[in-house]
Short mmCIF file of C-alpha atoms and ligand atoms in Angstrom, two decimals:
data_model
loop_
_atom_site.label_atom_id
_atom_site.label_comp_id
_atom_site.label_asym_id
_atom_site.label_seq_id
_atom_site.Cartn_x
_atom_site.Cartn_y
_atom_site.Cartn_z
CA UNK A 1 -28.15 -26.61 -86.08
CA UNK A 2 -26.29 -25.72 -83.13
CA UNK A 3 -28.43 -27.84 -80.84
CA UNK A 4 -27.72 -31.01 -83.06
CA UNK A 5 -24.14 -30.05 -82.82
CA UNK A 6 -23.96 -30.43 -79.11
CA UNK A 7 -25.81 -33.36 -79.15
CA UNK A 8 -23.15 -34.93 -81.64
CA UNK A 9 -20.14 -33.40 -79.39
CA UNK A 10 -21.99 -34.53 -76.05
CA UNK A 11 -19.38 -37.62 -74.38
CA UNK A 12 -21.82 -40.55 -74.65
CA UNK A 13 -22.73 -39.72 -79.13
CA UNK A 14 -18.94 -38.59 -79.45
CA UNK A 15 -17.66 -42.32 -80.06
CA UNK A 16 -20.08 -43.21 -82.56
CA UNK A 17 -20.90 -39.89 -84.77
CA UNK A 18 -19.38 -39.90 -88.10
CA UNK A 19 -18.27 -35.98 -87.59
CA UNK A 20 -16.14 -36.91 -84.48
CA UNK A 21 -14.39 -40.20 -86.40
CA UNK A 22 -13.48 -37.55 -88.81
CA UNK A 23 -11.77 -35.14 -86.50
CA UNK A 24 -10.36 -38.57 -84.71
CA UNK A 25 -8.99 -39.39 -87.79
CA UNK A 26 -7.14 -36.00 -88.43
CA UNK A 27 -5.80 -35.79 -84.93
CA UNK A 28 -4.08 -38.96 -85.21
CA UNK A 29 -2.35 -38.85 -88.71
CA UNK A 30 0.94 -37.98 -88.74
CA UNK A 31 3.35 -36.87 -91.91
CA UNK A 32 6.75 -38.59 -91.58
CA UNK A 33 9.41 -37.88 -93.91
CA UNK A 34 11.95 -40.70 -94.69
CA UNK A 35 15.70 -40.50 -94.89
CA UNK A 36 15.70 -39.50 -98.72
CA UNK A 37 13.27 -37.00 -98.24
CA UNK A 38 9.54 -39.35 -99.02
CA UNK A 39 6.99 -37.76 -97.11
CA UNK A 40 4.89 -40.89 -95.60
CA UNK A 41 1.40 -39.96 -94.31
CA UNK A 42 0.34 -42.67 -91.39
CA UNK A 43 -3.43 -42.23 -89.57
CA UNK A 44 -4.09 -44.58 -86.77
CA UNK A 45 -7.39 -46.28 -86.62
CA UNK A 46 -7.12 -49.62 -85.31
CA UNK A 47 -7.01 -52.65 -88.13
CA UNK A 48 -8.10 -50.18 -90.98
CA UNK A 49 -4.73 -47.41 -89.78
CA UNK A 50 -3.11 -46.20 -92.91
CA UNK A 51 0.69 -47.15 -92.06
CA UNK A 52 2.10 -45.37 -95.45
CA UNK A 53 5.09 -47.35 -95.12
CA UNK A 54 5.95 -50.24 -97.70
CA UNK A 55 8.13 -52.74 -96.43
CA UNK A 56 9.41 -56.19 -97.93
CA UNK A 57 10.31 -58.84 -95.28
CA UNK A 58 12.05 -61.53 -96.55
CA UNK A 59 12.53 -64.63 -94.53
CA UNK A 60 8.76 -63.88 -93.34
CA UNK A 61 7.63 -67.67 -93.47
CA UNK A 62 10.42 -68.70 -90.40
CA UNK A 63 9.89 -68.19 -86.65
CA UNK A 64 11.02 -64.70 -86.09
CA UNK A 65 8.74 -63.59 -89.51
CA UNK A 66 5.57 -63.45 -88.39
CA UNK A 67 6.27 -60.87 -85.41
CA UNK A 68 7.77 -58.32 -87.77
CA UNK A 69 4.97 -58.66 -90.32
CA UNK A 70 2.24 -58.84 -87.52
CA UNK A 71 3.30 -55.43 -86.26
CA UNK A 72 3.55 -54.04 -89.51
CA UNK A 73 0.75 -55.27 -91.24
CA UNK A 74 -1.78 -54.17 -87.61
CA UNK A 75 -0.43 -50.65 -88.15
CA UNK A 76 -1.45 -50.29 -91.73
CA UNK A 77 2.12 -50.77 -93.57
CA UNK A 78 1.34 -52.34 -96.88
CA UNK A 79 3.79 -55.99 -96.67
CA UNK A 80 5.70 -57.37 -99.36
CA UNK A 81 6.75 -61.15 -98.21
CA UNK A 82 8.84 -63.04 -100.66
CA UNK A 83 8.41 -66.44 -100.38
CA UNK A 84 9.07 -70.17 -101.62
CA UNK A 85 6.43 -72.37 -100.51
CA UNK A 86 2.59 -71.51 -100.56
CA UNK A 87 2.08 -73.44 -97.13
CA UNK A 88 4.33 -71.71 -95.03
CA UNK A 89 2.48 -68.64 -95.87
CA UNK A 90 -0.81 -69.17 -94.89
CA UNK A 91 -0.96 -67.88 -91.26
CA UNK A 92 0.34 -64.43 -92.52
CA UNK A 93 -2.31 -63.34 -94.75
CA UNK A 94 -4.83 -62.36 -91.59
CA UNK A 95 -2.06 -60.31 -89.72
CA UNK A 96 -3.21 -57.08 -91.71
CA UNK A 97 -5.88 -55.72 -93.24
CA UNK A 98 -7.33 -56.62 -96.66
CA UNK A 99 -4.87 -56.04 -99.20
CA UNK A 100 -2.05 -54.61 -96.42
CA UNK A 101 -0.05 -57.93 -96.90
CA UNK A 102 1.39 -58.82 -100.26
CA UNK A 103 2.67 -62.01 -101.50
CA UNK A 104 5.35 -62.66 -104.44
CA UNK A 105 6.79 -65.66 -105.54
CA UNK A 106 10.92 -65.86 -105.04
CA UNK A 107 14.15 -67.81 -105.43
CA UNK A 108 17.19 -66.55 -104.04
CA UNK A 109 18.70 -67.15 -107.06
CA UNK A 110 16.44 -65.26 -109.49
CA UNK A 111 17.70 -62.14 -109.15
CA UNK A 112 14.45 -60.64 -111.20
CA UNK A 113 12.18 -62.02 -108.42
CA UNK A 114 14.18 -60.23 -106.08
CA UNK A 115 13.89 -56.69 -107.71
CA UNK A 116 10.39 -57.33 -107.93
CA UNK A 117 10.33 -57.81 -104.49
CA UNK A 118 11.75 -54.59 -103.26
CA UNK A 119 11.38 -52.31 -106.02
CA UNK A 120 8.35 -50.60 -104.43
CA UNK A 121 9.37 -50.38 -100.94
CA UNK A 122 10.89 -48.09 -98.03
CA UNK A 123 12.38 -50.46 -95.96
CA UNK A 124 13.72 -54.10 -96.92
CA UNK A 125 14.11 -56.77 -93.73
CA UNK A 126 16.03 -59.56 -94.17
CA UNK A 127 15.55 -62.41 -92.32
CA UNK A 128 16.95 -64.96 -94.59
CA UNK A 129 19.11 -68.03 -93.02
CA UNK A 130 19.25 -71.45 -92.06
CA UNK A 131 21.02 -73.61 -89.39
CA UNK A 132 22.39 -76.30 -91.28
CA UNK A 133 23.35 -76.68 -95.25
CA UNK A 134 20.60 -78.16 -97.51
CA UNK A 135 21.12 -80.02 -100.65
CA UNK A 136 20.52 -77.25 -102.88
CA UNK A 137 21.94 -74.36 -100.34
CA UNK A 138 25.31 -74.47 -98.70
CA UNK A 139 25.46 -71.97 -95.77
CA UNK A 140 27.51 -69.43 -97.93
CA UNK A 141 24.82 -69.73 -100.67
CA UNK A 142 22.64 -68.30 -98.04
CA UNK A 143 24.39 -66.11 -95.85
CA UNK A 144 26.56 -64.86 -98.40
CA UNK A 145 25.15 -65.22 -101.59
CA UNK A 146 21.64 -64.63 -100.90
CA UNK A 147 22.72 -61.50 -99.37
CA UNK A 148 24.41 -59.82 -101.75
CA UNK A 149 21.52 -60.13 -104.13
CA UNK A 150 18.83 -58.43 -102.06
CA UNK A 151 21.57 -55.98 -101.35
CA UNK A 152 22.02 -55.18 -104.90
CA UNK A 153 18.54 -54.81 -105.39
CA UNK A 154 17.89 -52.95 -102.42
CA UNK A 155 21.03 -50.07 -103.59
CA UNK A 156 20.00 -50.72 -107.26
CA UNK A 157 16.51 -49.22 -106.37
CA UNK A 158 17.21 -46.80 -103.93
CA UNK A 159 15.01 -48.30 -100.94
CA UNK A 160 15.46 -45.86 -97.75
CA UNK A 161 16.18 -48.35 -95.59
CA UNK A 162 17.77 -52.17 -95.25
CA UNK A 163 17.67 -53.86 -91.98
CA UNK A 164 19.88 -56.94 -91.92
CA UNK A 165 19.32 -59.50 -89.70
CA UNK A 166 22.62 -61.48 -88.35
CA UNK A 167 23.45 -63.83 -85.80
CA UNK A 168 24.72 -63.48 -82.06
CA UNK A 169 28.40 -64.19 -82.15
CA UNK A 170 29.05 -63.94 -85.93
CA UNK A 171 32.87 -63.19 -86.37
CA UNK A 172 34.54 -64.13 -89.44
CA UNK A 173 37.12 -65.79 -87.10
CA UNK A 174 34.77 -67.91 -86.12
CA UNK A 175 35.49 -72.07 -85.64
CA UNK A 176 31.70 -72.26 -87.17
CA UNK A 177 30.75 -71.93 -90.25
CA UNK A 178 27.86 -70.49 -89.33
CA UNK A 179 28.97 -67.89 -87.80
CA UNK A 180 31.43 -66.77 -90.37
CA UNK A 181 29.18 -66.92 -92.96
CA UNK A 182 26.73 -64.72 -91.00
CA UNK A 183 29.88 -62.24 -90.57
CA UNK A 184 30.79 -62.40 -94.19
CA UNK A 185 26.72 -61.36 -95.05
CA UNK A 186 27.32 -58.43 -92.52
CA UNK A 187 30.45 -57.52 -94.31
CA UNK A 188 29.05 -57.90 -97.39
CA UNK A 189 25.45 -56.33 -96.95
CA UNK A 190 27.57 -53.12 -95.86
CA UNK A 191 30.24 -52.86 -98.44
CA UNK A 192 27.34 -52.50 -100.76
CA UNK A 193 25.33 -50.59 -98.70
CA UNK A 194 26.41 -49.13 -95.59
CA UNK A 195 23.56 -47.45 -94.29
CA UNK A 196 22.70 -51.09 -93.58
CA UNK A 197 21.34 -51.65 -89.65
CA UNK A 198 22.61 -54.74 -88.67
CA UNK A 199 20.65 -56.69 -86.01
CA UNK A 200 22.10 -59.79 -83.91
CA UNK A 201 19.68 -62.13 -82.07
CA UNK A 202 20.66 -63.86 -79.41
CA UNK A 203 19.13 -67.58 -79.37
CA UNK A 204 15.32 -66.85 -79.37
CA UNK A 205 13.00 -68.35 -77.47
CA UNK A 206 8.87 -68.29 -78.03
CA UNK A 207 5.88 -70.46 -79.30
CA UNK A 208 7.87 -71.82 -82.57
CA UNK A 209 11.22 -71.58 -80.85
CA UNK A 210 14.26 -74.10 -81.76
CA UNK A 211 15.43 -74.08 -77.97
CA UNK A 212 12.22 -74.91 -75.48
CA UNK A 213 10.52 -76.75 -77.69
CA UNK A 214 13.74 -79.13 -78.53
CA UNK A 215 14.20 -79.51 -74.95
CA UNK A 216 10.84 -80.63 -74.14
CA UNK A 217 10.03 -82.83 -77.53
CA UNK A 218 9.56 -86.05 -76.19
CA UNK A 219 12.66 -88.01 -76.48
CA UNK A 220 16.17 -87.99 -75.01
CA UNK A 221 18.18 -84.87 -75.72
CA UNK A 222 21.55 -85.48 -77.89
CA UNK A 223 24.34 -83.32 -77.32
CA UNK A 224 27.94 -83.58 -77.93
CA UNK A 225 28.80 -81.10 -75.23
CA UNK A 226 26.79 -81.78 -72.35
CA UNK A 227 24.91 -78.94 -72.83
CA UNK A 228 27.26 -76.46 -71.41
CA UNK A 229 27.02 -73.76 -74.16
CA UNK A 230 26.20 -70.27 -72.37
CA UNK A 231 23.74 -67.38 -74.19
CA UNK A 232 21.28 -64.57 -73.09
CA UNK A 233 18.27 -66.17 -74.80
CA UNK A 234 15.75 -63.42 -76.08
CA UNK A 235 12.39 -63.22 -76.43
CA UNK A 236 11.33 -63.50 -80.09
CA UNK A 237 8.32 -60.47 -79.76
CA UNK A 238 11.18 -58.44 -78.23
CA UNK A 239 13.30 -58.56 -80.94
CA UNK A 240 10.03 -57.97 -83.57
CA UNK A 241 9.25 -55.07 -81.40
CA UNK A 242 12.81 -53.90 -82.07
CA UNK A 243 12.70 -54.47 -85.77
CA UNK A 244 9.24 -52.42 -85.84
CA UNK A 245 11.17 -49.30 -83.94
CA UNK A 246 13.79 -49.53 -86.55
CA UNK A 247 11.63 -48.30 -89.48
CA UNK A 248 10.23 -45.25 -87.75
CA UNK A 249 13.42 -44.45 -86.24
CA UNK A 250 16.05 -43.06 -88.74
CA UNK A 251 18.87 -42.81 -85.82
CA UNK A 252 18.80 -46.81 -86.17
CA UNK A 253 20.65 -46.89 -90.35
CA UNK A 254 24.14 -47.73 -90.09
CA UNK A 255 23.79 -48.85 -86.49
CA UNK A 256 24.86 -52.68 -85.28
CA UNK A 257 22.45 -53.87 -82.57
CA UNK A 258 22.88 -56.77 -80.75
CA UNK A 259 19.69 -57.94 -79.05
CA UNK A 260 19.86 -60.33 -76.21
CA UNK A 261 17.55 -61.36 -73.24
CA UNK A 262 18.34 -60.07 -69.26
CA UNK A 263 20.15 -63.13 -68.23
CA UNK A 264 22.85 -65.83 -68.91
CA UNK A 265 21.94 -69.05 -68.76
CA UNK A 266 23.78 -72.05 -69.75
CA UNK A 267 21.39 -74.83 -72.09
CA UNK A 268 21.57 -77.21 -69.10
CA UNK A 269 19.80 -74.80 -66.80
CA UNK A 270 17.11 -74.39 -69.81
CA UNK A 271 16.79 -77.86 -69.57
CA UNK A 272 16.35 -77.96 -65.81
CA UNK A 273 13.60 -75.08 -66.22
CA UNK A 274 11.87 -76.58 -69.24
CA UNK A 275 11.87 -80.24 -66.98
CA UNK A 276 10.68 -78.68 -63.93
CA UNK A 277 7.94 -77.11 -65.92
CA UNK A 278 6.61 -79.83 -68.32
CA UNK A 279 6.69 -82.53 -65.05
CA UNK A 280 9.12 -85.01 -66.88
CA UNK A 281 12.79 -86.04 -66.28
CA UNK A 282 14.25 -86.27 -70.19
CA UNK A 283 17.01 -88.38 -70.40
CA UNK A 284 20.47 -86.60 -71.98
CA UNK A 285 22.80 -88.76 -74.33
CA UNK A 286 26.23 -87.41 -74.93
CA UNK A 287 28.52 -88.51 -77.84
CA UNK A 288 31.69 -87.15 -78.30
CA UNK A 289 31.97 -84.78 -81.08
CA UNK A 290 34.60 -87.14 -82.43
CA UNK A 291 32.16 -89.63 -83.07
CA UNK A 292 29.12 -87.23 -83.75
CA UNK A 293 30.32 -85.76 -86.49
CA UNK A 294 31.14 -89.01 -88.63
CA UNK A 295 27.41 -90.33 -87.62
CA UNK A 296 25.59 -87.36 -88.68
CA UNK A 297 27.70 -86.73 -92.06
CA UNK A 298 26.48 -90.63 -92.86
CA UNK A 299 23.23 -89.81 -91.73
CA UNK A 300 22.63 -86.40 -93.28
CA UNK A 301 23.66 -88.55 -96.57
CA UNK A 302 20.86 -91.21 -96.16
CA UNK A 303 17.92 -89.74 -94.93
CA UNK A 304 16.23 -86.75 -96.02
CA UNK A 305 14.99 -84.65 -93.12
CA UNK A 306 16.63 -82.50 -90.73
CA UNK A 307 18.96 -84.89 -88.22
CA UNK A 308 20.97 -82.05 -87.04
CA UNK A 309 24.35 -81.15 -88.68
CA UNK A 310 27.97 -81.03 -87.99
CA UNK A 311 27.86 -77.05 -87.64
CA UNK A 312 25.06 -77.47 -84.88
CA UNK A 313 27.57 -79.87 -82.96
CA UNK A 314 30.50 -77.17 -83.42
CA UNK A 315 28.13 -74.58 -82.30
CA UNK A 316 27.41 -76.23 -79.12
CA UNK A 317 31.22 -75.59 -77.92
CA UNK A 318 31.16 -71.89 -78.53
CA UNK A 319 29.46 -69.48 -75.83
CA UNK A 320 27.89 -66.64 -77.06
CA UNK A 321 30.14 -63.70 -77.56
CA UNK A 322 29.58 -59.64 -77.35
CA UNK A 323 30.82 -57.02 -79.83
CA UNK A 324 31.50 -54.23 -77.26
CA UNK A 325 30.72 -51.70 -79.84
CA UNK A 326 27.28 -53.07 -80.73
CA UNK A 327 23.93 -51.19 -78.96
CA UNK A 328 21.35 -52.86 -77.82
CA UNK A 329 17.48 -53.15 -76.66
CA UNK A 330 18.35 -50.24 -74.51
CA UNK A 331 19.32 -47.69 -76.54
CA UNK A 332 15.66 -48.87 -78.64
CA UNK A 333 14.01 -48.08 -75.15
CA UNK A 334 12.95 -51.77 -74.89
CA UNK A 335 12.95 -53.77 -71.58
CA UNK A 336 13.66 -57.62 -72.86
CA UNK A 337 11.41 -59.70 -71.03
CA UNK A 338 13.25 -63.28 -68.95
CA UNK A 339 12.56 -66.36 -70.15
CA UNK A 340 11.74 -67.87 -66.60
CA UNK A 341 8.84 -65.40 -66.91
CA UNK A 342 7.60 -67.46 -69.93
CA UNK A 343 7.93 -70.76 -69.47
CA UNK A 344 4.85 -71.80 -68.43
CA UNK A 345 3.07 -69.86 -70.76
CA UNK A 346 4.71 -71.77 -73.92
CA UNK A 347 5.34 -75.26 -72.39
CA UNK A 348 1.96 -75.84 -70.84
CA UNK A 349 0.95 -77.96 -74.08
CA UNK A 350 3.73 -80.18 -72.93
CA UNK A 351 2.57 -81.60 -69.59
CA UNK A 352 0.52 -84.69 -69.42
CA UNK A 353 -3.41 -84.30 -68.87
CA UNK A 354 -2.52 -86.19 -65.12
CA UNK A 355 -0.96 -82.38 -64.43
CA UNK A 356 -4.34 -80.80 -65.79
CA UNK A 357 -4.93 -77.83 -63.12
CA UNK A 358 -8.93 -78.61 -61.96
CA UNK A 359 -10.74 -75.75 -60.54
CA UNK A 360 -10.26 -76.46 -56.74
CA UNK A 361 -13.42 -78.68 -54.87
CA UNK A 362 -16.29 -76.40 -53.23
CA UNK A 363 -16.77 -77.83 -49.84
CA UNK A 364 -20.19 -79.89 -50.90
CA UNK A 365 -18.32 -80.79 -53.83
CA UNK A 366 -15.77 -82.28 -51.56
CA UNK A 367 -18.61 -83.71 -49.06
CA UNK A 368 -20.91 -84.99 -52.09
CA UNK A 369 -17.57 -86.58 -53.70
CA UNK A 370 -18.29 -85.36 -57.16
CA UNK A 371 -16.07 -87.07 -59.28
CA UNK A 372 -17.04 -86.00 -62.80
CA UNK A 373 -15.84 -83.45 -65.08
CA UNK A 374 -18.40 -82.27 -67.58
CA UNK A 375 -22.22 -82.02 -67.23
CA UNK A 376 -24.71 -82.08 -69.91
CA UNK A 377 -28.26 -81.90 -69.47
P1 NDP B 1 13.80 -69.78 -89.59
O1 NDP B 1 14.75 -70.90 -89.90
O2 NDP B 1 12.58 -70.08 -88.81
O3 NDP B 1 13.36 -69.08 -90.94
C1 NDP B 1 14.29 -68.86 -91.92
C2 NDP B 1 13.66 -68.16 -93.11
O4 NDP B 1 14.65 -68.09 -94.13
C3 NDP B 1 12.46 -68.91 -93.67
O5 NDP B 1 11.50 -67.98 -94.06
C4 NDP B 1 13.04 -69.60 -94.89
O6 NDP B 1 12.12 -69.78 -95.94
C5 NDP B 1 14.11 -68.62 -95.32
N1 NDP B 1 15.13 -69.31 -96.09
C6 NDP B 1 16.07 -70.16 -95.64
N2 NDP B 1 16.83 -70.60 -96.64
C7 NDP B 1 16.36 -70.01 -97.76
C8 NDP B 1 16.70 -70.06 -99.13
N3 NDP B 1 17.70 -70.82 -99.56
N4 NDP B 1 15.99 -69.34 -100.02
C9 NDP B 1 14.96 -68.56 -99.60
N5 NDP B 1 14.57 -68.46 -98.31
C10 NDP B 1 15.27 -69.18 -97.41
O7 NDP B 1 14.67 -68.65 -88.88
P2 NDP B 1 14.24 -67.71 -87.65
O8 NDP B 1 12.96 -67.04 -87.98
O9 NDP B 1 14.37 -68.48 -86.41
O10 NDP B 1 15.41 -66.64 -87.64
C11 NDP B 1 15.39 -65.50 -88.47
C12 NDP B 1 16.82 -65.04 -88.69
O11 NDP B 1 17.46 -64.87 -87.43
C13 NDP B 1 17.66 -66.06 -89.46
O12 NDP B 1 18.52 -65.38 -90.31
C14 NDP B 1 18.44 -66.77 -88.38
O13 NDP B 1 19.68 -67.27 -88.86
C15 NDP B 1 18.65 -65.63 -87.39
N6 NDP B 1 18.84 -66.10 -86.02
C16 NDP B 1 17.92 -66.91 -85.42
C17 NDP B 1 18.11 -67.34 -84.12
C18 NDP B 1 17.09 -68.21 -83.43
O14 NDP B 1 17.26 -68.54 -82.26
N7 NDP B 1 16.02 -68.61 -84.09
C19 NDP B 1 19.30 -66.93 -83.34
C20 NDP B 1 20.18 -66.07 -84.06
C21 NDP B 1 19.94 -65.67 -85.34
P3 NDP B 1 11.24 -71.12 -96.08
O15 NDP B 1 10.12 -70.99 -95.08
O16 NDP B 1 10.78 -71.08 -97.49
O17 NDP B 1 12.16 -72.27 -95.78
#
């Protein structure tokens, strides 16, 4: 009846009826058409939304993976995450809704497990690399290699969209390996196919960064170049925020972005910052690269876990460097947050209990001289 209707319409019912979720529903989905023409129907609606996308993100189980697939997977975007090793994919099942996030087994070297991968999706991430060679990988075999096989697949099957993601100074000029090989995976991911957006990370600081959490491990920092290397270090939910724009934003195909944090800093003044914040002096050992890179080919031979490599110590003599014809966060809309803004925030865990900020005294706290911390009973 009509007097049951305005009840259900009145403000305080409208939340909870099941007519209004209904018209919620329709108001917020949303028809997008890919670049090839797929219409993609998306309704918002918190953890259950309806993302209609399917994307692969390969590389998911490193740092920068889990702020990709977190965004993707909350907005309803079924996930496909290739991966290696069944531990390092644990914490990525709960970032979407039951079902939303997919698993598949994959070497970089089966090429079948790498159709199967993308074969169903509409945009393919690659986050693929590694710092150092391992004994089964060279850097090539990664950079290179690896790339050109999820390329294949990815033109092979048609997918809409392949979002490559680099390195900050990669030129194939490069003194370090590293960074060539990163260059020759850009070259090579758009030969094959050059709607390809490339994306470049500066160094990338956050809770399971390589840079803060280096600096304050506890024990002396080793550096063959006294820690004078200069970058724009970015903020790792930046650049996942930037990935996320990328799929609903066609403009981004073909594009190179280079994605670095608001200010230049050189690793020394990291150091200072990370020092000042976890209340500890570290203590920084310099050997000449001369004699570095002898000790760590010797060592990289006898033991078995990562001791740093020779590229690491060549990389530490090269400042980041800017393609001028690259965009950036700002032509995403995104405001990259500082990394003085953030320190506290993900060294905290760092400082010794002695730093442990109390509530402050009450004044007959301070007159009774209550010492203790908990009470029970
Ligand atoms: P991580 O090292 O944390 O993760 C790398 C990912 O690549 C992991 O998922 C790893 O899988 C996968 N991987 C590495 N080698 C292989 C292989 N041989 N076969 C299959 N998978 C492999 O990297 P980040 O998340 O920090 O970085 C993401 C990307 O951004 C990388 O390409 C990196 O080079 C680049 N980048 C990172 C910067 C940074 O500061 N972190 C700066 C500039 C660029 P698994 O877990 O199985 O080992």
């Amino acid at each position: 009846s009509g007097a049951a209707l305005t009840a259900q319409l009145r403000p305080s019912t409208r939340t909870s009826s099941p007519l209004s979720s209904i018209c919620q529903r329709n108001i917020n989905s949303d028809v997008r058409i890919t670049r090839t023409g797929k219409p993609i129907l998306t309704v918002a609606g918190g953890r259950s939304s309806l993302g209609g996308y399917t994307a692969t993100v390969f590389g998911a189980t490193g740092f920068l993976g889990r702020y990709i697939v977190n965004r993707l997977a909350r907005s309803g975007c079924t996930v496909v995450i290739p991966f290696r090793d069944d531990m390092a994919k644990r914490h990525l099942k709960v970032t979407g809704d039951l079902g939303r996030v997919v698993f598949l087994e994959m070497d970089l070297r089966n090429t079948a497990s790498i159709e199967e991968s993308v074969r169903h999706s509409d945009i393919v991430y690659n986050l693929i690399g590694r710092d150092y060679p391992t004994k089964n990988f060279s850097l090539s075999d990664v950079h290179v290699e690896g790339t050109e096989r999820i390329v294949e697949a990815v033109a092979k099957y048609d997918i809409d969209r392949y979002v490559h993601v680099s390195s900050h100074s990669a030129t194939l000029d490069s003194p370090s390996e590293f960074y060539r090989t990163k260059a020759q995976g850009e070259k090579i991911a758009r030969d094959i196919y050059p709607e390809t957006t490339i994306v470049r990370p500066a160094p990338m600081f956050g809770f399971e960064d390589r840079l803060m959490n280096k600096l304050a491990y506890p024990s002396n920092i080793i550096t063959s170049n006294w820690m004078q290397e200069r970058f724009w270090p970015v903020h790792a939910i930046d650049v996942g925020m930037a990935l996320e724009k990328m799929l609903h934003d066609d403009t981004t195909a073909a594009q190179t972005y280079e994605l670095y944090g608001p200010t230049e800093y050189s690793m020394a003044e990291i150091n200072e910052l990370v020092d000042k914040e976890i209340m500890k002096q570290k203590r920084n050992i310099n050997i000449p690269k001369r004699l570095m890179l002898p000790i760590l080919n010797i060592l990289n031979k006898v033991l078995w876990w990562p001791v740093g490599s020779p590229q690491e110590v060549e990389r530490e003599f090269l400042d980041q460097v800017f393609d001028p014809h690259a965009k950036s966060f700002k032509d995403l809309g995104i405001e990259p947050v500082e990394l003085k803004a953030l320190t506290y925030e993900y060294l905290k865990g760092y400082r010794s209990e002695a730093y442990y900020d109390l509530p402050p005294m009450t004044e007959k706290e301070k007159r009774e001289e209550k010492k203790y911390l908990h009470v029970i009973d």
